[in-house]
XYZ file of C-alpha atoms in Angstrom:
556
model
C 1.128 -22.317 -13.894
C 3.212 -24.337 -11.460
C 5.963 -26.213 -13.075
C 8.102 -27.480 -10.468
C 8.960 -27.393 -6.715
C 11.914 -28.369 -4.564
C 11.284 -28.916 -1.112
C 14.020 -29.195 1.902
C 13.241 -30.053 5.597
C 9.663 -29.360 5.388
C 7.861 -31.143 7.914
C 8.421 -34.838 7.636
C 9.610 -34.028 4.127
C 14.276 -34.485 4.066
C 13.930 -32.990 0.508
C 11.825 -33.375 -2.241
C 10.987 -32.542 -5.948
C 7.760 -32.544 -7.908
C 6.857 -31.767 -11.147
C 3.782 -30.674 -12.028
C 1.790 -30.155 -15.624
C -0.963 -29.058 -17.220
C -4.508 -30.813 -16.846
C -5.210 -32.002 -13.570
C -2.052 -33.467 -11.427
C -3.532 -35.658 -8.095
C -1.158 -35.761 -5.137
C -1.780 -38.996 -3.085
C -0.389 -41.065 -0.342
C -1.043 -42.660 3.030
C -1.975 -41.198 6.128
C 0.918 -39.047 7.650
C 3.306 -39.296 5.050
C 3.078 -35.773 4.449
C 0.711 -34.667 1.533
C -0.472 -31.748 3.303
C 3.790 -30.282 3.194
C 3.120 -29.959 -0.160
C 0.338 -27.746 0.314
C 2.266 -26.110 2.518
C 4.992 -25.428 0.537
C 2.923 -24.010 -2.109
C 1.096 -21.801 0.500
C 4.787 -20.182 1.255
C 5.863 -19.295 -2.512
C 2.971 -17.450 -2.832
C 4.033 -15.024 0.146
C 1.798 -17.175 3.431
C 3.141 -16.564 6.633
C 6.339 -18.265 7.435
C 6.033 -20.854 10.793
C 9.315 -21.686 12.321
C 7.315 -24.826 13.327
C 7.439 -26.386 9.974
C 11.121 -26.470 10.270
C 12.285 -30.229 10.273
C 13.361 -31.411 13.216
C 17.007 -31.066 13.818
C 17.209 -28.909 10.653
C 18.711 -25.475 10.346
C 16.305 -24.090 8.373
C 13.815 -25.513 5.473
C 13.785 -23.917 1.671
C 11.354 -23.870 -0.591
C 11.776 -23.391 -4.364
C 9.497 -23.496 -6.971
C 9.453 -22.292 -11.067
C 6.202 -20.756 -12.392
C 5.121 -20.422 -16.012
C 3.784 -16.637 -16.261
C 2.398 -14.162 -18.915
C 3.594 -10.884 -19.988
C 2.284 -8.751 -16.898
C 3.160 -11.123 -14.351
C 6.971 -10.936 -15.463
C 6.480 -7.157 -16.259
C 5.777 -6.898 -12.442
C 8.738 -9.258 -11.419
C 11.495 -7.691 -13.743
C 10.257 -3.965 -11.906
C 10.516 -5.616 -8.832
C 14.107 -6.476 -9.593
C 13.799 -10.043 -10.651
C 14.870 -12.195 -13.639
C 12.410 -13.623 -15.692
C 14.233 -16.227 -18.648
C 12.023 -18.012 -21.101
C 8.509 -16.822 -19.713
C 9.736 -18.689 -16.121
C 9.975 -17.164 -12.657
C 12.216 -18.846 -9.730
C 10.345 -18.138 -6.412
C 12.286 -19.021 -3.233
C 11.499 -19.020 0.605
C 13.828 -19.615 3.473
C 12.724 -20.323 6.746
C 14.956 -20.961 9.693
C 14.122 -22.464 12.910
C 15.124 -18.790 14.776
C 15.506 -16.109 13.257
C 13.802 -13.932 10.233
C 12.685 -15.648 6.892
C 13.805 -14.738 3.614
C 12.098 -14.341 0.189
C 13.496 -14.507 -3.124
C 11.955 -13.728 -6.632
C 13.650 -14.383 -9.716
C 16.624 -14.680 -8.180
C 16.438 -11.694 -5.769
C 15.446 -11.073 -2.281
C 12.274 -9.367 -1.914
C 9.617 -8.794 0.875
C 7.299 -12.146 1.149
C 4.367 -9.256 0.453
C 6.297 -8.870 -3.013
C 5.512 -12.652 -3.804
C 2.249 -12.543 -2.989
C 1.326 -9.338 -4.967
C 2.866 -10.856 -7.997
C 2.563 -14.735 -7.914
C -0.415 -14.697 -5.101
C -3.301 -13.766 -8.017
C -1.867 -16.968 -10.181
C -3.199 -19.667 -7.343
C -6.581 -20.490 -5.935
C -5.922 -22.594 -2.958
C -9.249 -24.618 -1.603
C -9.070 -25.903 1.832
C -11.375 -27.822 4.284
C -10.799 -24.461 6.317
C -12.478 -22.388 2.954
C -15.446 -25.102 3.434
C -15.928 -23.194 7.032
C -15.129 -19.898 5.258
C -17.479 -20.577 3.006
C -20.159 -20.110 5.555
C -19.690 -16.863 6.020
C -21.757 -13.908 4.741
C -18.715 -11.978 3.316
C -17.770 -14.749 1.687
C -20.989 -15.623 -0.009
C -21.389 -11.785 -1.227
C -17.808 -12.296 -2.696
C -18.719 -15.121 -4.525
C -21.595 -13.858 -5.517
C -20.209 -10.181 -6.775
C -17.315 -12.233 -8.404
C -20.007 -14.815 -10.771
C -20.510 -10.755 -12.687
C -19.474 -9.167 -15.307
C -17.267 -6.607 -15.482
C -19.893 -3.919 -15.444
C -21.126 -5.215 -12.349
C -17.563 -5.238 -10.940
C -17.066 -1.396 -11.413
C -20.257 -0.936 -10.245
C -19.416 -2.729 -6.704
C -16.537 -0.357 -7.237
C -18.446 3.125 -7.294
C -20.766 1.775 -4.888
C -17.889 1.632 -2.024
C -16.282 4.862 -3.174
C -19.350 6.159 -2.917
C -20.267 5.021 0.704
C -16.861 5.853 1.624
C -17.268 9.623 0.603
C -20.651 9.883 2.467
C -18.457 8.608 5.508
C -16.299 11.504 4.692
C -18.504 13.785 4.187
C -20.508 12.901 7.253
C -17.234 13.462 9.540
C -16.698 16.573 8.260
C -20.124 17.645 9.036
C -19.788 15.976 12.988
C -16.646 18.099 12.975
C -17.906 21.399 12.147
C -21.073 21.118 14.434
C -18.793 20.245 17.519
C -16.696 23.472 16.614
C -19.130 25.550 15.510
C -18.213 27.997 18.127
C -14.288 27.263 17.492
C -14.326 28.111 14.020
C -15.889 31.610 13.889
C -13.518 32.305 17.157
C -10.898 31.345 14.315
C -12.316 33.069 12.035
C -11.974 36.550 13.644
C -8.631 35.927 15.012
C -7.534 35.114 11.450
C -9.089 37.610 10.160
C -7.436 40.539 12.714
C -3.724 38.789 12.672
C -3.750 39.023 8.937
C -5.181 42.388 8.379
C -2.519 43.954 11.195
C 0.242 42.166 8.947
C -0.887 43.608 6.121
C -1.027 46.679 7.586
C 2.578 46.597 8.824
C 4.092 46.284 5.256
C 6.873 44.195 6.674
C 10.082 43.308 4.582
C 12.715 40.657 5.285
C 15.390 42.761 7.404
C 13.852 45.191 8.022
C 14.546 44.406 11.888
C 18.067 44.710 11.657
C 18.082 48.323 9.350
C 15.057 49.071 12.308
C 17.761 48.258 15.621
C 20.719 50.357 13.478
C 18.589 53.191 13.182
C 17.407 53.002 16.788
C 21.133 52.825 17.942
C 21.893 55.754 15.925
C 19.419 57.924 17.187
C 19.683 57.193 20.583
C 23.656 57.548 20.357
C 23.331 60.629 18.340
C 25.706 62.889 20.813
C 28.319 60.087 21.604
C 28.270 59.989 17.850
C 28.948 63.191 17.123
C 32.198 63.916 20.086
C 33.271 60.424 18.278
C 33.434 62.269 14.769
C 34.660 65.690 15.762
C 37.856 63.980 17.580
C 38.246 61.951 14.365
C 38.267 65.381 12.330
C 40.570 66.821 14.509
C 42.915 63.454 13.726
C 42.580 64.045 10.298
C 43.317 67.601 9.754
C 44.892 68.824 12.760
C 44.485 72.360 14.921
C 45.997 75.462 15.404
C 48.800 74.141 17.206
C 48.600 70.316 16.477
C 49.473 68.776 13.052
C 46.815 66.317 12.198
C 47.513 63.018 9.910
C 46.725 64.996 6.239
C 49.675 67.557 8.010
C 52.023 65.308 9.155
C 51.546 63.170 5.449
C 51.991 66.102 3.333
C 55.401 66.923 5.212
C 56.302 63.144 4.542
C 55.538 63.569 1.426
C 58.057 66.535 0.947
C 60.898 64.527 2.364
C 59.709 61.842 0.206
C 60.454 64.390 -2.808
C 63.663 65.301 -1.125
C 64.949 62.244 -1.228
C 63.734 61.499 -4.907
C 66.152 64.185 -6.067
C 68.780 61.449 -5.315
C 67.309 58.031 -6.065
C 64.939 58.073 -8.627
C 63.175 54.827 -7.158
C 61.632 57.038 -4.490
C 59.347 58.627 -6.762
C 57.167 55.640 -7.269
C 56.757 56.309 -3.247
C 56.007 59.853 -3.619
C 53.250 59.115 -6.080
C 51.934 56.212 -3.769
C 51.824 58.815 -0.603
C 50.350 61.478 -2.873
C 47.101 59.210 -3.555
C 46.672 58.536 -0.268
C 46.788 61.826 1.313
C 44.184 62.613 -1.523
C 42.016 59.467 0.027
C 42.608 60.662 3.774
C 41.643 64.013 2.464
C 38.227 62.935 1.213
C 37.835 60.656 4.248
C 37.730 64.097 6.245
C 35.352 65.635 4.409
C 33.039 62.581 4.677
C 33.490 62.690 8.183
C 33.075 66.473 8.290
C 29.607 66.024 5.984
C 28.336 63.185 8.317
C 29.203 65.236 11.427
C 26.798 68.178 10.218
C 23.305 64.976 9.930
C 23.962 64.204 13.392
C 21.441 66.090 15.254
C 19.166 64.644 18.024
C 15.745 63.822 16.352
C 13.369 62.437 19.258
C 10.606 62.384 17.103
C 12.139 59.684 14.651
C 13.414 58.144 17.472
C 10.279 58.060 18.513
C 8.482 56.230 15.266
C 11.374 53.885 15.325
C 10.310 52.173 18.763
C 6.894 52.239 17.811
C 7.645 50.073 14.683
C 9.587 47.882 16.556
C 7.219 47.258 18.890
C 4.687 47.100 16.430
C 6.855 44.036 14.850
C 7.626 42.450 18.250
C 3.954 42.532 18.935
C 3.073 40.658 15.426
C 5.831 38.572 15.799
C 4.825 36.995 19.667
C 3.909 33.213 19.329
C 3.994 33.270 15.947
C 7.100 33.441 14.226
C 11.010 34.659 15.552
C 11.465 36.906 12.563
C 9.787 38.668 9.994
C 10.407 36.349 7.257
C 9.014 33.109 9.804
C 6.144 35.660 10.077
C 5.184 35.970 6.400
C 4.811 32.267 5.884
C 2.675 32.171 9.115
C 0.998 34.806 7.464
C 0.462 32.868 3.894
C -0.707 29.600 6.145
C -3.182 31.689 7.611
C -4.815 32.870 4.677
C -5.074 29.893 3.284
C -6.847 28.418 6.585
C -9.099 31.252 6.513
C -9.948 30.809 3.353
C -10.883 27.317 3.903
C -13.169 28.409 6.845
C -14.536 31.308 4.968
C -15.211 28.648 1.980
C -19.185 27.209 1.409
C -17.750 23.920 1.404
C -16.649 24.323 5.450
C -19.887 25.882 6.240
C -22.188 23.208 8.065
C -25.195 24.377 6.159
C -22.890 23.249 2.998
C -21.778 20.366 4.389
C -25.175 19.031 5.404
C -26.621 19.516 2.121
C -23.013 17.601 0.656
C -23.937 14.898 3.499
C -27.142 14.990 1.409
C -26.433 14.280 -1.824
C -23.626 11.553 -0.926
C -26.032 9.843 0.499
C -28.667 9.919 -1.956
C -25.968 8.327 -4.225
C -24.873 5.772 -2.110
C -28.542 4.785 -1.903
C -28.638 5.128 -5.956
C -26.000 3.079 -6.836
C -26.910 0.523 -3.801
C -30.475 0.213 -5.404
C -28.781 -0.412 -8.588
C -26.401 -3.123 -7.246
C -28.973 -5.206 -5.470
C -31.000 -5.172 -8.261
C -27.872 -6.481 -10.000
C -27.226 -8.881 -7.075
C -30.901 -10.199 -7.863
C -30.279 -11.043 -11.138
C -27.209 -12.747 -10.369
C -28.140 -14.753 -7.568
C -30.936 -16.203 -9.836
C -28.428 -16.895 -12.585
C -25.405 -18.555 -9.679
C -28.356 -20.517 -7.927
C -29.609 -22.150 -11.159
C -26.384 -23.158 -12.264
C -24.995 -24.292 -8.857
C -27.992 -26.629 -8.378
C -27.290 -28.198 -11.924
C -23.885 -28.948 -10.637
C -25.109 -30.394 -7.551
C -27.235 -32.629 -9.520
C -24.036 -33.912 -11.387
C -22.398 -34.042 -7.967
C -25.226 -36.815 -6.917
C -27.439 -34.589 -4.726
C -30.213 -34.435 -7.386
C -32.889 -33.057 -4.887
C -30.214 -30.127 -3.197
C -31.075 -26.650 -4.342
C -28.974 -23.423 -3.538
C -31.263 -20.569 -2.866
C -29.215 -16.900 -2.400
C -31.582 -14.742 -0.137
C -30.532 -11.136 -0.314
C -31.849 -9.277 3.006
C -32.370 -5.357 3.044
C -29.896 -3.738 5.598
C -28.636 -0.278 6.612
C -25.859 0.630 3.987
C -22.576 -0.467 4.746
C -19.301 -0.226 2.432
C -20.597 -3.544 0.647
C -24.419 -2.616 0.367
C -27.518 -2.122 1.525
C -27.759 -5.931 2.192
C -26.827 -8.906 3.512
C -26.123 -11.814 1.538
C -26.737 -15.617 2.953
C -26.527 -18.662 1.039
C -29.108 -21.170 1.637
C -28.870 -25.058 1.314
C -32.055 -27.105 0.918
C -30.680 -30.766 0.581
C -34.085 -32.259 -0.370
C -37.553 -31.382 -1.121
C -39.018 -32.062 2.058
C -36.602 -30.044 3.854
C -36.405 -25.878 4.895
C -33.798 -24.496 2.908
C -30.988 -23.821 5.632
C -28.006 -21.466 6.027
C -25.025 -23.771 4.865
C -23.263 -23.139 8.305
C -26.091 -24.181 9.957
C -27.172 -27.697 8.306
C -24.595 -28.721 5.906
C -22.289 -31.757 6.528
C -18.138 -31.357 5.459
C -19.218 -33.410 2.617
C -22.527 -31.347 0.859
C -19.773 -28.032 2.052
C -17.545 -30.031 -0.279
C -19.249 -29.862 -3.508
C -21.192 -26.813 -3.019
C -17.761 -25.018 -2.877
C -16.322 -27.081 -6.214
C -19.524 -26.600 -8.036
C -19.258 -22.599 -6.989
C -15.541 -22.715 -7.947
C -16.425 -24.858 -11.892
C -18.761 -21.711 -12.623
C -16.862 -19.264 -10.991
C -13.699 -20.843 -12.551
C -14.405 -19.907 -15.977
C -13.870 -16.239 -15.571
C -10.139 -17.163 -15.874
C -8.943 -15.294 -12.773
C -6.615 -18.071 -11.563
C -4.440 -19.943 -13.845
C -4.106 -22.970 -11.082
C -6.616 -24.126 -8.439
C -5.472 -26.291 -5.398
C -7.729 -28.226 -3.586
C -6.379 -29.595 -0.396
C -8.912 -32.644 0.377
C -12.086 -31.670 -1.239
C -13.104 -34.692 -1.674
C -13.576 -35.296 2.510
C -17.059 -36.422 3.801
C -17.984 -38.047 0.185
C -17.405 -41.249 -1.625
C -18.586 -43.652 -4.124
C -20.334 -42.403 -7.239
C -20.032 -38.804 -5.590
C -16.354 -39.318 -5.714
C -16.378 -40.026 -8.993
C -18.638 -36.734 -10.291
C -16.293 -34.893 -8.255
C -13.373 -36.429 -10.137
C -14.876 -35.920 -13.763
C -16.071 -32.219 -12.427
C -12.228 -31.338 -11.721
C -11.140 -32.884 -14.731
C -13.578 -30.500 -16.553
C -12.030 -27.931 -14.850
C -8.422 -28.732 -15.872
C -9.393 -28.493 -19.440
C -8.970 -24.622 -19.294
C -6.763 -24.289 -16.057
C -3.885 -26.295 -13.948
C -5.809 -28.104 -10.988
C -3.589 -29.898 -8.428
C -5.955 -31.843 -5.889
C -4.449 -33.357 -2.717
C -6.824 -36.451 -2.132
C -7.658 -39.898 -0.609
C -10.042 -41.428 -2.861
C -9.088 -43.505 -5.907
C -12.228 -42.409 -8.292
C -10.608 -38.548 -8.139
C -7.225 -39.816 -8.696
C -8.253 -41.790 -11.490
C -8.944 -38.608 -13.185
C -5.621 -37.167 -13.089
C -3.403 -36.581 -16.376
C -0.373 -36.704 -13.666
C 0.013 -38.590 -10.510
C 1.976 -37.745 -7.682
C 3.093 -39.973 -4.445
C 3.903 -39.198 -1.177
C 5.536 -41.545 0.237
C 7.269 -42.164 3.728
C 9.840 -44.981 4.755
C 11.962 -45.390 7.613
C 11.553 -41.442 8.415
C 11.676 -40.248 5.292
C 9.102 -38.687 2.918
C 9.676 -38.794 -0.889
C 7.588 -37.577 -3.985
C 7.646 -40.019 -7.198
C 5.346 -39.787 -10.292
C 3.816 -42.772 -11.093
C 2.353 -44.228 -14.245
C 1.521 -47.696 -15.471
C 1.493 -50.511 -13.049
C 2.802 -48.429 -10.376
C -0.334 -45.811 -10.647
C -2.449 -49.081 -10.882
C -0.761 -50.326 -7.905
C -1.515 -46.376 -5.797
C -4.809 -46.688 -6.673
C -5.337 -50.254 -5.232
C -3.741 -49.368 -2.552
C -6.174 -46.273 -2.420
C -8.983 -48.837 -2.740
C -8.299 -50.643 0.215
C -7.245 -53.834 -2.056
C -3.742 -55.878 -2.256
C -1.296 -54.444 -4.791
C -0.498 -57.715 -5.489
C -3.790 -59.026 -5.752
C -4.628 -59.599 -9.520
C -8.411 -59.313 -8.582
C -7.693 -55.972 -6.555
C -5.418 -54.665 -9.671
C -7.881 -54.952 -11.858
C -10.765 -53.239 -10.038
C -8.718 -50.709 -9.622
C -7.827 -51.077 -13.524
C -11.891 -50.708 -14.507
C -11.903 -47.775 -12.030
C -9.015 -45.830 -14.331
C -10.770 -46.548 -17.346
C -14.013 -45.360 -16.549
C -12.114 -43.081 -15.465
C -10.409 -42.142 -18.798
C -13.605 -42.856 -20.763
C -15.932 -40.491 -19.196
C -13.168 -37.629 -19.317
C -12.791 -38.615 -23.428
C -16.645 -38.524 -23.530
């Protein structure tokens, strides 16, 4: 429920505050003073698109601020969306400045104006003279009609798309494979040969690297081996040349010359000692690895003939072996899905098949449902209109077989037959603003009670009709407010006579102001509303029988 709303240079609106309760709250006021801001204002808390154009002139920027009464969920949903929710209240904010972006705030913070709208948007039913031409529409009609069901018949409207939507699937699939027939046993094959040579191949990560050391070695094998036998001869010397383990040893015994003296040479002797022992070894590894290096062209051989095996599996695939492995895992798994039944177009048409047979199962199963309902929506509309002083009118729903589509395997039109004598019409076609009027608030009383909306605004409902009409519709939206907040923006004194709350718009010298009226001053609106004098006693008190048979037929 709406509680309140502050409003700054909207429109012809300076700034403004309303309050609104329960029941049904009217908002009135001459021509141009600027009834339709309000709207307007309401229309951007719940997340509408924000016009620079509303902007008052000369003004920065308008705001827009307005406290809602919500229920467990809806501040669930706020609080995750970041906002502050105190006492079962939620602040909603919009700022909109005449250049530049516009901002959105929820409980306090600034959100996306899509945030709004998914959170406060499902609370508000807003009723326009524009939803009177919407209303004439077929996808409107089949959503009115799908929303007068149950629940039952709500999921079912729900399989029934998923279901059309997965034939559409299913039926792409199918064009997809028949265009690349060809293409996907070409795939297939070349798949099929890539993988098996990998697997063939046995390849490890690095084994390129241990591959191009090997090849070096064996091709180097001679240079090698001149490189190691003048190392040996380093080590340990010739006939006539001292190698290093030579020349070390006689260090060493100078070394143990000189530790005869000063005993802190020793720990030298015994660090020169280990050493020569190392260099030693290092000469007979030398020596040992000397003796392997003999020319081998045949493993020199099988070592360019793996590499070039690699190279080969590697080119436009992958710039290493471990690149190629995971090209080689994606490849199985795409040849398993083209190896699989379900990518066969034999498989596929028989899938196409059977999604189609249920989207024609559950279709026949909805319009049957449909039928059933649109008897039910059109008897109880027409009782309405009967209330609504067109006693003769009857609302026929005709439900006309169609190719499937994602809504079902019909078209839905809603017919309008405003007398007995006359061909029942589509309502686009033959009804006036005013009989669009109250076929869309007697749809919205039946549809109403299903709770979905906690408010309902009607922005002029009431245009085209007057007179005793005026005055059903009044009592019908009264009736409506005993289960849900109804604010109606209006011109005619029998609807505001219904009202539990009374609003004003009001404009003078420039300005526009909202007051709440009650007493003489609402008796005062509604002459004025009447076309009479407020300060005509006789005027007063038509307007004083109009607000009591006002308040006696909503007590009755």
């Amino acid at each position: 429920m709406i509680t309140s709303i502050d409003i700054r240079n909207l429109g012809v609106i300076a700034e403004a505050h309303a309050d609104f309760g329960p029941g049904l709250t009217v908002v009135t006021g001459e021509t141009g003073a600027g009834k339709t801001m309000v709207l307007s204002s309401l229309l951007l808390l719940l997340g509408g698109r924000a016009d620079a154009a509303l902007v008052r002139q000369g003004a920065a920027r308008l705001d827009v601020d307005g406290v809602f009464e919500v229920d467990e969920g809806t501040a669930e949903r706020a609080e995750e969306a970041g906002g502050v929710v105190e006492d079962g209240e939620l602040i909603v904010g919009r700022t909109v400045p005449a250049r530049g972006r516009s901002r959105a705030r929820l409980g306090g913070r600034p959100v996306p104006a899509s945030a709004i709208a998914g959170i406060v948007g499902s609370m508000v039913t807003i009723h326009g003279q524009s939803d009177q031409i919407r209303l004439t529409s077929q996808n409107a009609q089949r959503e009115a009609l799908d929303r007068f069901g149950e629940a039952a018949h709500q999921e079912l409207v729900a399989s029934y798309r998923e279901a059309f939507h997965a034939a559409v699937a299913a039926k792409k699939r199918l064009d997809a494979a028949l265009a690349d027939r060809d293409g996907r046993e070409e795939e297939i094959e070349d798949l099929a040969a890539a993988t098996a040579r990998i697997a063939s191949l046995g390849l490890a990560v690095g084994e390129e690297e241990e591959l191009a050391r090997e090849s070096a070695r064996l091709t180097n094998v001679q240079d090698l081996r001149a490189h190691c036998e003048a190392a040996q001869g380093a080590l340990r010397g010739g006939d006539s040349v001292p190698g290093a383990i030579d020349l070390a040893r006689q260090a060493l015994a100078e070394l143990e010359g000189a530790g005869r003296y000063d005993e802190s040479v020793v720990g030298m002797c015994q660090r020169l000692q280990s050493q020569i022992l190392e260099v030693e070894a290092l000469a007979d590894d030398v020596s040992a690895y000397s003796r392997t290096l003999e020319p081998d062209p045949a493993a020199l051989a099988r070592v360019h003939e793996r590499r070039a095996a690699i190279k080969d599996a590697l080119r436009g695939r992958a710039g290493d072996i471990e690149g190629l492995l995971a090209w080689n895992e994606a490849a199985l798994e795409r040849l398993e899905e083209l190896s699989s039944p379900d990518s066969d177009p034999e498989a596929l048409e028989r899938a196409l098949a059977a999604a189609q047979e249920r989207v024609l199962e559950l279709g026949g199963r909805l319009s049957e449902r449909r039928r059933r309902l649109a008897d039910s929506l059109s008897a109880q509309v027409d009782e309405e209109l009967r209330a609504l002083s067109m006693p003769d009118a009857s609302l026929s729903i005709a439900l006309t077989p169609s190719k499937p589509t994602s809504h079902g395997l019909e078209t839905i039109g809603f017919l309008l037959r405003p007398h007995p004598s006359a061909p029942p019409r589509p309502l686009g076609s033959g009804a006036s603003g005013g009989e669009l009027s109250r076929v869309m608030l007697a749809l919205e009383l039946i549809l109403g009670r299903d709770g979905s909306s906690s408010t309902f605004v009607f922005d002029e409902i009431d245009a085209g009709i007057g007179g005793q009409t005026a005055t059903e519709v009044g009592a019908r939206l009264a009736r409506l407010a005993e289960n849900h907040q109804v604010i109606v923006v209006t011109h005619l004194a029998q609807v505001a006579a219904f009202a539990s709350h009374h609003l004003v718009i009001a404009k003078e010298d420039g300005t526009t102001s909202v007051r709440a009226v009650t007493g003489a001053s609402r008796e005062a609106e509604l002459t004025r509303m009447m076309g009479g004098d407020p300060h005509s006693p006789t005027a007063r008190r038509n307007a004083i029988e109009v607000l009591g048979s006002a308040v006696s037929q909503s007590q009755g």
